[in-house]
Structures are given as structure tokens and as C-alpha cells.
Amino acid sequence: MRRFALSLMLCLPLLSQPVTAEVVEGLYQVREPVSSQSPADRDAALAKALQDLVIRLTGDPQATQKPALAEMLKDPQQLITQYGYDAGPPAGLVINFDPASINRTLTQAGLPIWGANRPVVLAWWLNDSETGSTLIGDGQAAAEPLRRAARNSGLPLRLPLADLSEQLVGTAETIDAGKPDALREASERYNADALLTVHAKQVGNGWQAQWRMWTGTATEQGSAQGADNDALVSAILQDITTRLARQYVVKPGAAQALTLVVDGANFERYAQLQKLLEPMGGRLLRAENGQLRYQLNVNPAQLQAQLGLANLEQTSAPLNADTAPTQPQAAAVEPAQNVLYYRWP
């Protein structure tokens, strides 16, 4: 294995271009808060974790109500690879689910699966509380509820640094105007797919907010309220995740055996692609001269959507004719319609 990894590093090109979309780390890992380590609290957390995972993978808050999932939801432990307690704060139970078993059950239930490669959202989030107005920045303690809710939703979320120049831009007037132009220049360095603005206000004992999101030419907006700031954050990010899923999740279709050939790889890109294909059961057959060849059993439309989001370009044939496989007999039995060719730009 070490020899293979070393040869891969030596034969792949050295230069790479970053992609905007981001592979979500720990997509099948869920953390649920617990008040104790009692069996009752543990079982309740396991059940809630599986429900949260189903919503995260489908982007549909109603997915857990599907009759076809009733048996699966009754017994979460059959789908768990491991779990353990985290002291926090807050204290929680961390659960790792088996991707293959979860995906198989969701597919059999006719539900779509949102892969690990997801659009990056940059949030300009302004909080108005009794103590004043605050633009939430990366690294602030106030950012932790956002990060926690984003992890729970499987949403790659970025926050501005909220330095002095950005505080002058991210004002209530700018955010309430509903026009992203004033924020676009300040947002460029964060390399995000979607721009989100939120103006949250503390009203009495609760919180309420108006938000807007821009992805390409599409615009979404909404409102939310919560008993506290954490509840408000969770409501907004779940709503945003659901709306993004409508744009990016591919409807379920029949899985089929496919060969994926990708040109222009280097070691960093190889690692990114491994993370992307792992939940789909992708198996690396060969890595040679900057070309990766995988075998998968997957819905082609879902695979193509994920590769497109990763900024990979589909091609009609391998770019380099001189990088023919060293085992031509294996390639010869692959029907042309079952081979997808891609490259990094």
C-alpha cells in the first residue's frame, strides 16, 4: 500500500486548481446531545441521530415519515458501526453509521441521496440583541451555534472574518436591502457557491430573522423564529439546506455498474475524489500517469451531478491516447455506454 501511494504521488501532476464545492467530512457521523449516559438517553439519542441522518442525506424534513423507512428507524443499532460519548461541552453521543447500509435502504425506499460534495455557503449573519448589533465572524464564540447546526445539516458553511472593513460592509442597511452586489466583492476571497444574508433580532424572550440566499441566478428568501438563538439558527440552516437540496439532489433511479475514468489527477485531487466516491462504494482499479479508473454501482445521474459540482468536466473519450490501460483485456469487456470519462480543468 505504501509503495502504491508513493508511486501515485510521483506519477501525478504537481499543480492543482481548487474546487469551490466541498466534500463534507463525516457525512455519516451524527452527534446528539445527551443529559446522561443512561440506556434510555442513549437509545433516544441513537433514534434521533438516525432521523437526523435521513434528513441530512435526502434534504427532505418529511423523509422520516415514509412508511418504507419505518422498520429501519425502529432499530438504529443495526446500521451503526460505532458510537461513543463526547464530554463536550455540551455532552453528546457521537454515532457513526454504515454508509452502504443507509444508502441501500434509502434507495429501496425510493428516496434521493444527496452526496458528500455540497455547495459552500458564505453567511453574512447580523445579530441584534439587547447588548447591540454584531456581525458574526469566523472564530467568534457566537459562531459556534452556526457551525453546530451546519454540521448537523451537512452544510459546508463559511463565515467572514468580520474585520473592520467587513463590518463596514455587513451592516443592517446592506443586509436588509436584499441586493447582493454590495457584498459580492467582499465575499470573493471566500470562494463560496452561495451567498447568504441573515438579519436576526432578539424580540422579547425569543428570536426572529429574515434571510436571503443567492446561488448563481437563483434567489431564495424566508423568515424564521425560535425560542432562543440556537433554535433560530437551526431553523434557518435546515430551511436553507432543504432548498439547496432541491437544486442539487438527483431523483432516485436504477443503479448500474459503471467505470469512471478521470484525467488530470494529482495526489490532492485523488484524495478529494476518494472522499467523494466513498459513500457511493467507489473502488479504485488503477492510478496511472495522472489518470484514475474507478468501478462503481450507482445511479449515473447522481454520480454526474456530484462530479459536476466538483467542477469536473465530462469528456467523450480519454484525453491521452497514450495512457491506455496496462491491462487491455479488462477494458475490452466494458461496454462504451457504461464508461464515463471526466477530467479536471
GROMACS .gro file of C-alpha atoms in nm:
model
  345
    1MET     CA    1   0.000   0.000   0.000
    2ARG     CA    2   0.285   0.240   0.083
    3ARG     CA    3   0.454   0.161  -0.249
    4PHE     CA    4   0.127   0.227  -0.434
    5ALA     CA    5   0.074   0.561  -0.258
    6LEU     CA    6   0.434   0.667  -0.325
    7SER     CA    7   0.416   0.576  -0.694
    8LEU     CA    8   0.088   0.762  -0.724
    9MET     CA    9   0.243   1.077  -0.577
   10LEU     CA   10   0.540   1.053  -0.815
   11CYS     CA   11   0.343   0.997  -1.135
   12LEU     CA   12   0.063   1.252  -1.089
   13PRO     CA   13   0.097   1.619  -1.193
   14LEU     CA   14   0.203   1.862  -0.923
   15LEU     CA   15  -0.030   2.152  -0.996
   16SER     CA   16  -0.396   2.163  -0.900
   17GLN     CA   17  -0.683   2.407  -0.905
   18PRO     CA   18  -0.910   2.436  -0.600
   19VAL     CA   19  -1.276   2.350  -0.639
   20THR     CA   20  -1.547   2.558  -0.485
   21ALA     CA   21  -1.784   2.288  -0.369
   22GLU     CA   22  -1.667   2.100  -0.063
   23VAL     CA   23  -1.669   1.735   0.036
   24VAL     CA   24  -1.848   1.716   0.371
   25GLU     CA   25  -1.634   1.540   0.630
   26GLY     CA   26  -1.814   1.283   0.843
   27LEU     CA   27  -2.135   1.290   0.641
   28TYR     CA   28  -2.248   0.966   0.807
   29GLN     CA   29  -2.143   1.074   1.156
   30VAL     CA   30  -2.401   1.237   1.383
   31ARG     CA   31  -2.355   1.399   1.723
   32GLU     CA   32  -2.656   1.415   1.953
   33PRO     CA   33  -2.662   1.598   2.289
   34VAL     CA   34  -2.733   1.380   2.592
   35SER     CA   35  -2.802   1.464   2.954
   36SER     CA   36  -2.662   1.134   3.085
   37GLN     CA   37  -2.512   0.802   2.976
   38SER     CA   38  -2.816   0.603   3.083
   39PRO     CA   39  -2.950   0.336   2.842
   40ALA     CA   40  -3.272   0.536   2.799
   41ASP     CA   41  -3.089   0.855   2.699
   42ARG     CA   42  -2.856   0.656   2.475
   43ASP     CA   43  -3.140   0.484   2.289
   44ALA     CA   44  -3.325   0.813   2.245
   45ALA     CA   45  -3.010   0.975   2.105
   46LEU     CA   46  -2.950   0.686   1.863
   47ALA     CA   47  -3.305   0.711   1.731
   48LYS     CA   48  -3.282   1.088   1.692
   49ALA     CA   49  -2.942   1.057   1.521
   50LEU     CA   50  -3.079   0.821   1.257
   51GLN     CA   51  -3.370   1.055   1.187
   52ASP     CA   52  -3.131   1.349   1.155
   53LEU     CA   53  -2.909   1.150   0.919
   54VAL     CA   54  -3.200   1.061   0.691
   55ILE     CA   55  -3.293   1.430   0.664
   56ARG     CA   56  -2.928   1.525   0.606
   57LEU     CA   57  -2.889   1.272   0.324
   58THR     CA   58  -3.218   1.341   0.148
   59GLY     CA   59  -3.261   1.713   0.217
   60ASP     CA   60  -3.625   1.635   0.297
   61PRO     CA   61  -3.754   1.705   0.652
   62GLN     CA   62  -4.052   1.477   0.580
   63ALA     CA   63  -3.843   1.179   0.469
   64THR     CA   64  -3.858   1.012   0.810
   65GLN     CA   65  -4.236   0.985   0.773
   66LYS     CA   66  -4.205   0.748   0.476
   67PRO     CA   67  -4.364   0.409   0.561
   68ALA     CA   68  -4.081   0.234   0.376
   69LEU     CA   69  -3.834   0.357   0.641
   70ALA     CA   70  -4.040   0.252   0.942
   71GLU     CA   71  -3.852  -0.074   1.000
   72MET     CA   72  -3.512   0.090   0.964
   73LEU     CA   73  -3.597   0.368   1.209
   74LYS     CA   74  -3.716   0.117   1.470
   75ASP     CA   75  -3.370  -0.037   1.506
   76PRO     CA   76  -3.088   0.214   1.453
   77GLN     CA   77  -2.824  -0.012   1.608
   78GLN     CA   78  -2.825  -0.246   1.307
   79LEU     CA   79  -2.690   0.043   1.096
   80ILE     CA   80  -2.423   0.168   1.338
   81THR     CA   81  -2.054   0.090   1.302
   82GLN     CA   82  -1.955   0.252   1.633
   83TYR     CA   83  -2.057   0.514   1.886
   84GLY     CA   84  -1.905   0.683   2.188
   85TYR     CA   85  -1.955   0.967   2.432
   86ASP     CA   86  -1.803   1.313   2.396
   87ALA     CA   87  -1.764   1.522   2.710
   88GLY     CA   88  -1.830   1.844   2.519
   89PRO     CA   89  -1.947   2.092   2.620
   90PRO     CA   90  -2.221   2.017   2.560
   91ALA     CA   91  -2.202   1.645   2.636
   92GLY     CA   92  -2.302   1.432   2.342
   93LEU     CA   93  -2.316   1.089   2.183
   94VAL     CA   94  -2.118   1.056   1.857
   95ILE     CA   95  -2.256   0.791   1.622
   96ASN     CA   96  -2.101   0.654   1.302
   97PHE     CA   97  -2.346   0.492   1.060
   98ASP     CA   98  -2.265   0.246   0.784
   99PRO     CA   99  -2.292   0.434   0.450
  100ALA     CA  100  -2.362   0.128   0.234
  101SER     CA  101  -2.650   0.005   0.452
  102ILE     CA  102  -2.804   0.351   0.484
  103ASN     CA  103  -2.778   0.422   0.111
  104ARG     CA  104  -2.924   0.085   0.018
  105THR     CA  105  -3.225   0.135   0.244
  106LEU     CA  106  -3.291   0.489   0.119
  107THR     CA  107  -3.263   0.378  -0.243
  108GLN     CA  108  -3.501   0.087  -0.186
  109ALA     CA  109  -3.745   0.334  -0.030
  110GLY     CA  110  -3.732   0.546  -0.346
  111LEU     CA  111  -3.563   0.840  -0.174
  112PRO     CA  112  -3.292   1.056  -0.332
  113ILE     CA  113  -2.948   1.071  -0.175
  114TRP     CA  114  -2.751   1.394  -0.156
  115GLY     CA  115  -2.384   1.305  -0.187
  116ALA     CA  116  -2.093   1.437   0.017
  117ASN     CA  117  -1.998   1.703  -0.239
  118ARG     CA  118  -2.211   2.003  -0.149
  119PRO     CA  119  -2.220   2.375  -0.229
  120VAL     CA  120  -2.031   2.606   0.005
  121VAL     CA  121  -2.242   2.878   0.168
  122LEU     CA  122  -2.093   3.207   0.289
  123ALA     CA  123  -2.311   3.359   0.561
  124TRP     CA  124  -2.321   3.730   0.643
  125TRP     CA  125  -2.507   3.694   0.971
  126LEU     CA  126  -2.602   4.002   1.173
  127ASN     CA  127  -2.735   3.957   1.527
  128ASP     CA  128  -2.927   4.236   1.702
  129SER     CA  129  -2.957   4.165   2.073
  130GLU     CA  130  -3.003   4.365   2.390
  131THR     CA  131  -2.627   4.421   2.401
  132GLY     CA  132  -2.602   4.563   2.048
  133SER     CA  133  -2.551   4.464   1.684
  134THR     CA  134  -2.286   4.204   1.591
  135LEU     CA  135  -2.166   4.071   1.257
  136ILE     CA  136  -2.076   3.711   1.336
  137GLY     CA  137  -1.725   3.629   1.223
  138ASP     CA  138  -1.517   3.318   1.190
  139GLY     CA  139  -1.352   3.235   1.521
  140GLN     CA  140  -1.604   3.418   1.741
  141ALA     CA  141  -1.782   3.230   2.017
  142ALA     CA  142  -2.111   3.343   1.863
  143ALA     CA  143  -2.025   3.138   1.553
  144GLU     CA  144  -2.040   2.805   1.736
  145PRO     CA  145  -2.422   2.762   1.713
  146LEU     CA  146  -2.395   2.821   1.338
  147ARG     CA  147  -2.118   2.567   1.298
  148ARG     CA  148  -2.301   2.311   1.509
  149ALA     CA  149  -2.624   2.349   1.310
  150ALA     CA  150  -2.433   2.341   0.980
  151ARG     CA  151  -2.262   2.015   1.077
  152ASN     CA  152  -2.596   1.866   1.173
  153SER     CA  153  -2.745   1.963   0.836
  154GLY     CA  154  -2.440   1.853   0.638
  155LEU     CA  155  -2.393   2.206   0.506
  156PRO     CA  156  -2.044   2.346   0.427
  157LEU     CA  157  -2.071   2.688   0.592
  158ARG     CA  158  -1.817   2.970   0.590
  159LEU     CA  159  -1.823   3.297   0.778
  160PRO     CA  160  -1.639   3.620   0.702
  161LEU     CA  161  -1.358   3.725   0.932
  162ALA     CA  162  -1.572   4.022   1.037
  163ASP     CA  163  -1.271   4.252   1.046
  164LEU     CA  164  -1.319   4.628   1.041
  165SER     CA  165  -1.354   4.652   0.663
  166GLU     CA  166  -1.617   4.377   0.657
  167GLN     CA  167  -1.810   4.527   0.947
  168LEU     CA  168  -1.837   4.845   0.741
  169VAL     CA  169  -1.989   4.640   0.458
  170GLY     CA  170  -2.204   4.393   0.654
  171THR     CA  171  -2.438   4.650   0.805
  172ALA     CA  172  -2.811   4.622   0.870
  173GLU     CA  173  -2.875   4.862   0.583
  174THR     CA  174  -2.679   4.647   0.338
  175ILE     CA  175  -2.824   4.317   0.454
  176ASP     CA  176  -3.183   4.444   0.464
  177ALA     CA  177  -3.153   4.593   0.114
  178GLY     CA  178  -3.180   4.247  -0.038
  179LYS     CA  179  -2.919   4.323  -0.305
  180PRO     CA  180  -2.602   4.114  -0.304
  181ASP     CA  181  -2.388   4.348  -0.514
  182ALA     CA  182  -2.255   4.538  -0.212
  183LEU     CA  183  -2.133   4.211  -0.057
  184ARG     CA  184  -2.000   4.031  -0.363
  185GLU     CA  185  -1.659   4.199  -0.374
  186ALA     CA  186  -1.600   4.138  -0.003
  187SER     CA  187  -1.715   3.776  -0.050
  188GLU     CA  188  -1.484   3.685  -0.337
  189ARG     CA  189  -1.192   3.574  -0.122
  190TYR     CA  190  -1.410   3.311   0.050
  191ASN     CA  191  -1.474   3.121  -0.275
  192ALA     CA  192  -1.833   3.016  -0.198
  193ASP     CA  193  -2.112   2.881  -0.420
  194ALA     CA  194  -2.393   3.057  -0.235
  195LEU     CA  195  -2.422   3.392  -0.059
  196LEU     CA  196  -2.648   3.407   0.248
  197THR     CA  197  -2.756   3.715   0.443
  198VAL     CA  198  -2.936   3.692   0.775
  199HIS     CA  199  -3.061   3.970   1.000
  200ALA     CA  200  -3.160   3.815   1.332
  201LYS     CA  201  -3.323   4.013   1.610
  202GLN     CA  202  -3.395   3.937   1.972
  203VAL     CA  203  -3.761   4.015   2.035
  204GLY     CA  204  -3.881   3.972   2.391
  205ASN     CA  205  -3.784   3.624   2.506
  206GLY     CA  206  -3.738   3.489   2.154
  207TRP     CA  207  -3.560   3.548   1.824
  208GLN     CA  208  -3.677   3.613   1.470
  209ALA     CA  209  -3.497   3.671   1.140
  210GLN     CA  210  -3.527   3.748   0.772
  211TRP     CA  211  -3.283   3.581   0.533
  212ARG     CA  212  -3.192   3.575   0.165
  213MET     CA  213  -2.970   3.343  -0.036
  214TRP     CA  214  -2.824   3.374  -0.385
  215THR     CA  215  -2.688   3.077  -0.584
  216GLY     CA  216  -2.594   3.173  -0.936
  217THR     CA  217  -2.903   3.337  -1.083
  218ALA     CA  218  -3.141   3.183  -0.827
  219THR     CA  219  -3.267   3.376  -0.525
  220GLU     CA  220  -3.431   3.230  -0.215
  221GLN     CA  221  -3.568   3.413   0.087
  222GLY     CA  222  -3.756   3.336   0.403
  223SER     CA  223  -3.816   3.410   0.768
  224ALA     CA  224  -3.777   3.213   1.087
  225GLN     CA  225  -3.827   3.237   1.458
  226GLY     CA  226  -3.707   3.047   1.761
  227ALA     CA  227  -3.740   3.034   2.135
  228ASP     CA  228  -3.368   3.112   2.159
  229ASN     CA  229  -3.080   3.189   1.926
  230ASP     CA  230  -2.981   2.823   1.885
  231ALA     CA  231  -3.333   2.729   1.779
  232LEU     CA  232  -3.342   3.015   1.529
  233VAL     CA  233  -3.007   2.915   1.378
  234SER     CA  234  -3.117   2.552   1.342
  235ALA     CA  235  -3.443   2.652   1.174
  236ILE     CA  236  -3.273   2.879   0.920
  237LEU     CA  237  -2.994   2.639   0.826
  238GLN     CA  238  -3.235   2.347   0.791
  239ASP     CA  239  -3.458   2.557   0.564
  240ILE     CA  240  -3.157   2.661   0.355
  241THR     CA  241  -3.031   2.303   0.331
  242THR     CA  242  -3.373   2.185   0.215
  243ARG     CA  243  -3.385   2.449  -0.058
  244LEU     CA  244  -3.033   2.373  -0.177
  245ALA     CA  245  -3.121   2.005  -0.190
  246ARG     CA  246  -3.400   2.083  -0.437
  247GLN     CA  247  -3.137   2.226  -0.670
  248TYR     CA  248  -2.869   1.961  -0.631
  249VAL     CA  249  -3.028   1.631  -0.526
  250VAL     CA  250  -3.092   1.390  -0.812
  251LYS     CA  251  -3.413   1.191  -0.807
  252PRO     CA  252  -3.362   0.821  -0.743
  253GLY     CA  253  -3.302   0.594  -1.038
  254ALA     CA  254  -3.177   0.246  -1.105
  255ALA     CA  255  -2.817   0.182  -1.005
  256GLN     CA  256  -2.590   0.024  -1.263
  257ALA     CA  257  -2.232  -0.091  -1.290
  258LEU     CA  258  -2.015   0.192  -1.420
  259THR     CA  259  -1.649   0.257  -1.487
  260LEU     CA  260  -1.533   0.611  -1.416
  261VAL     CA  261  -1.213   0.737  -1.580
  262VAL     CA  262  -1.075   1.072  -1.461
  263ASP     CA  263  -0.775   1.251  -1.614
  264GLY     CA  264  -0.559   1.530  -1.476
  265ALA     CA  265  -0.526   1.391  -1.122
  266ASN     CA  266  -0.262   1.461  -0.862
  267PHE     CA  267  -0.238   1.332  -0.509
  268GLU     CA  268  -0.453   1.610  -0.362
  269ARG     CA  269  -0.723   1.560  -0.625
  270TYR     CA  270  -0.707   1.184  -0.575
  271ALA     CA  271  -0.776   1.232  -0.203
  272GLN     CA  272  -1.071   1.464  -0.279
  273LEU     CA  273  -1.219   1.219  -0.527
  274GLN     CA  274  -1.180   0.930  -0.284
  275LYS     CA  275  -1.388   1.121  -0.027
  276LEU     CA  276  -1.650   1.198  -0.290
  277LEU     CA  277  -1.685   0.841  -0.419
  278GLU     CA  278  -1.651   0.653  -0.089
  279PRO     CA  279  -2.021   0.682   0.009
  280MET     CA  280  -2.111   0.552  -0.339
  281GLY     CA  281  -1.894   0.244  -0.295
  282GLY     CA  282  -1.636   0.359  -0.549
  283ARG     CA  283  -1.342   0.117  -0.587
  284LEU     CA  284  -1.014   0.237  -0.734
  285LEU     CA  285  -0.898  -0.001  -1.007
  286ARG     CA  286  -0.592   0.183  -1.127
  287ALA     CA  287  -0.393   0.507  -1.093
  288GLU     CA  288  -0.151   0.572  -1.375
  289ASN     CA  289   0.001   0.878  -1.544
  290GLY     CA  290  -0.245   1.117  -1.385
  291GLN     CA  291  -0.544   0.900  -1.473
  292LEU     CA  292  -0.774   0.736  -1.217
  293ARG     CA  293  -1.006   0.448  -1.301
  294TYR     CA  294  -1.289   0.351  -1.065
  295GLN     CA  295  -1.559   0.088  -1.057
  296LEU     CA  296  -1.898   0.183  -0.910
  297ASN     CA  297  -2.253   0.057  -0.884
  298VAL     CA  298  -2.451   0.381  -0.875
  299ASN     CA  299  -2.728   0.590  -1.028
  300PRO     CA  300  -2.548   0.758  -1.323
  301ALA     CA  301  -2.741   1.085  -1.286
  302GLN     CA  302  -2.643   1.110  -0.919
  303LEU     CA  303  -2.278   1.044  -0.999
  304GLN     CA  304  -2.278   1.301  -1.280
  305ALA     CA  305  -2.437   1.564  -1.056
  306GLN     CA  306  -2.173   1.512  -0.787
  307LEU     CA  307  -1.886   1.523  -1.035
  308GLY     CA  308  -2.025   1.838  -1.192
  309LEU     CA  309  -2.047   2.008  -0.855
  310ALA     CA  310  -1.681   1.918  -0.802
  311ASN     CA  311  -1.601   2.113  -1.121
  312LEU     CA  312  -1.500   1.802  -1.314
  313GLU     CA  313  -1.564   1.823  -1.688
  314GLN     CA  314  -1.719   1.533  -1.877
  315THR     CA  315  -1.540   1.429  -2.196
  316SER     CA  316  -1.632   1.189  -2.473
  317ALA     CA  317  -1.307   0.992  -2.459
  318PRO     CA  318  -0.980   0.975  -2.263
  319LEU     CA  319  -0.773   1.287  -2.314
  320ASN     CA  320  -0.447   1.100  -2.364
  321ALA     CA  321  -0.450   0.812  -2.605
  322ASP     CA  322  -0.104   0.713  -2.482
  323THR     CA  323  -0.239   0.643  -2.132
  324ALA     CA  324  -0.416   0.326  -2.239
  325PRO     CA  325  -0.469   0.073  -1.961
  326THR     CA  326  -0.187  -0.170  -1.897
  327GLN     CA  327  -0.449  -0.450  -1.888
  328PRO     CA  328  -0.641  -0.408  -2.216
  329GLN     CA  329  -0.837  -0.725  -2.165
  330ALA     CA  330  -1.016  -0.569  -1.864
  331ALA     CA  331  -1.111  -0.257  -2.056
  332ALA     CA  332  -1.228  -0.456  -2.356
  333VAL     CA  333  -1.522  -0.605  -2.170
  334GLU     CA  334  -1.654  -0.264  -2.063
  335PRO     CA  335  -1.949  -0.154  -2.279
  336ALA     CA  336  -1.889   0.202  -2.402
  337GLN     CA  337  -2.216   0.325  -2.256
  338ASN     CA  338  -2.103   0.210  -1.910
  339VAL     CA  339  -1.783   0.415  -1.909
  340LEU     CA  340  -1.786   0.780  -1.803
  341TYR     CA  341  -1.486   0.999  -1.886
  342TYR     CA  342  -1.407   1.313  -1.687
  343ARG     CA  343  -1.115   1.546  -1.638
  344TRP     CA  344  -1.005   1.823  -1.409
  345PRO     CA  345  -0.990   2.158  -1.592
   0.00000   0.00000   0.00000
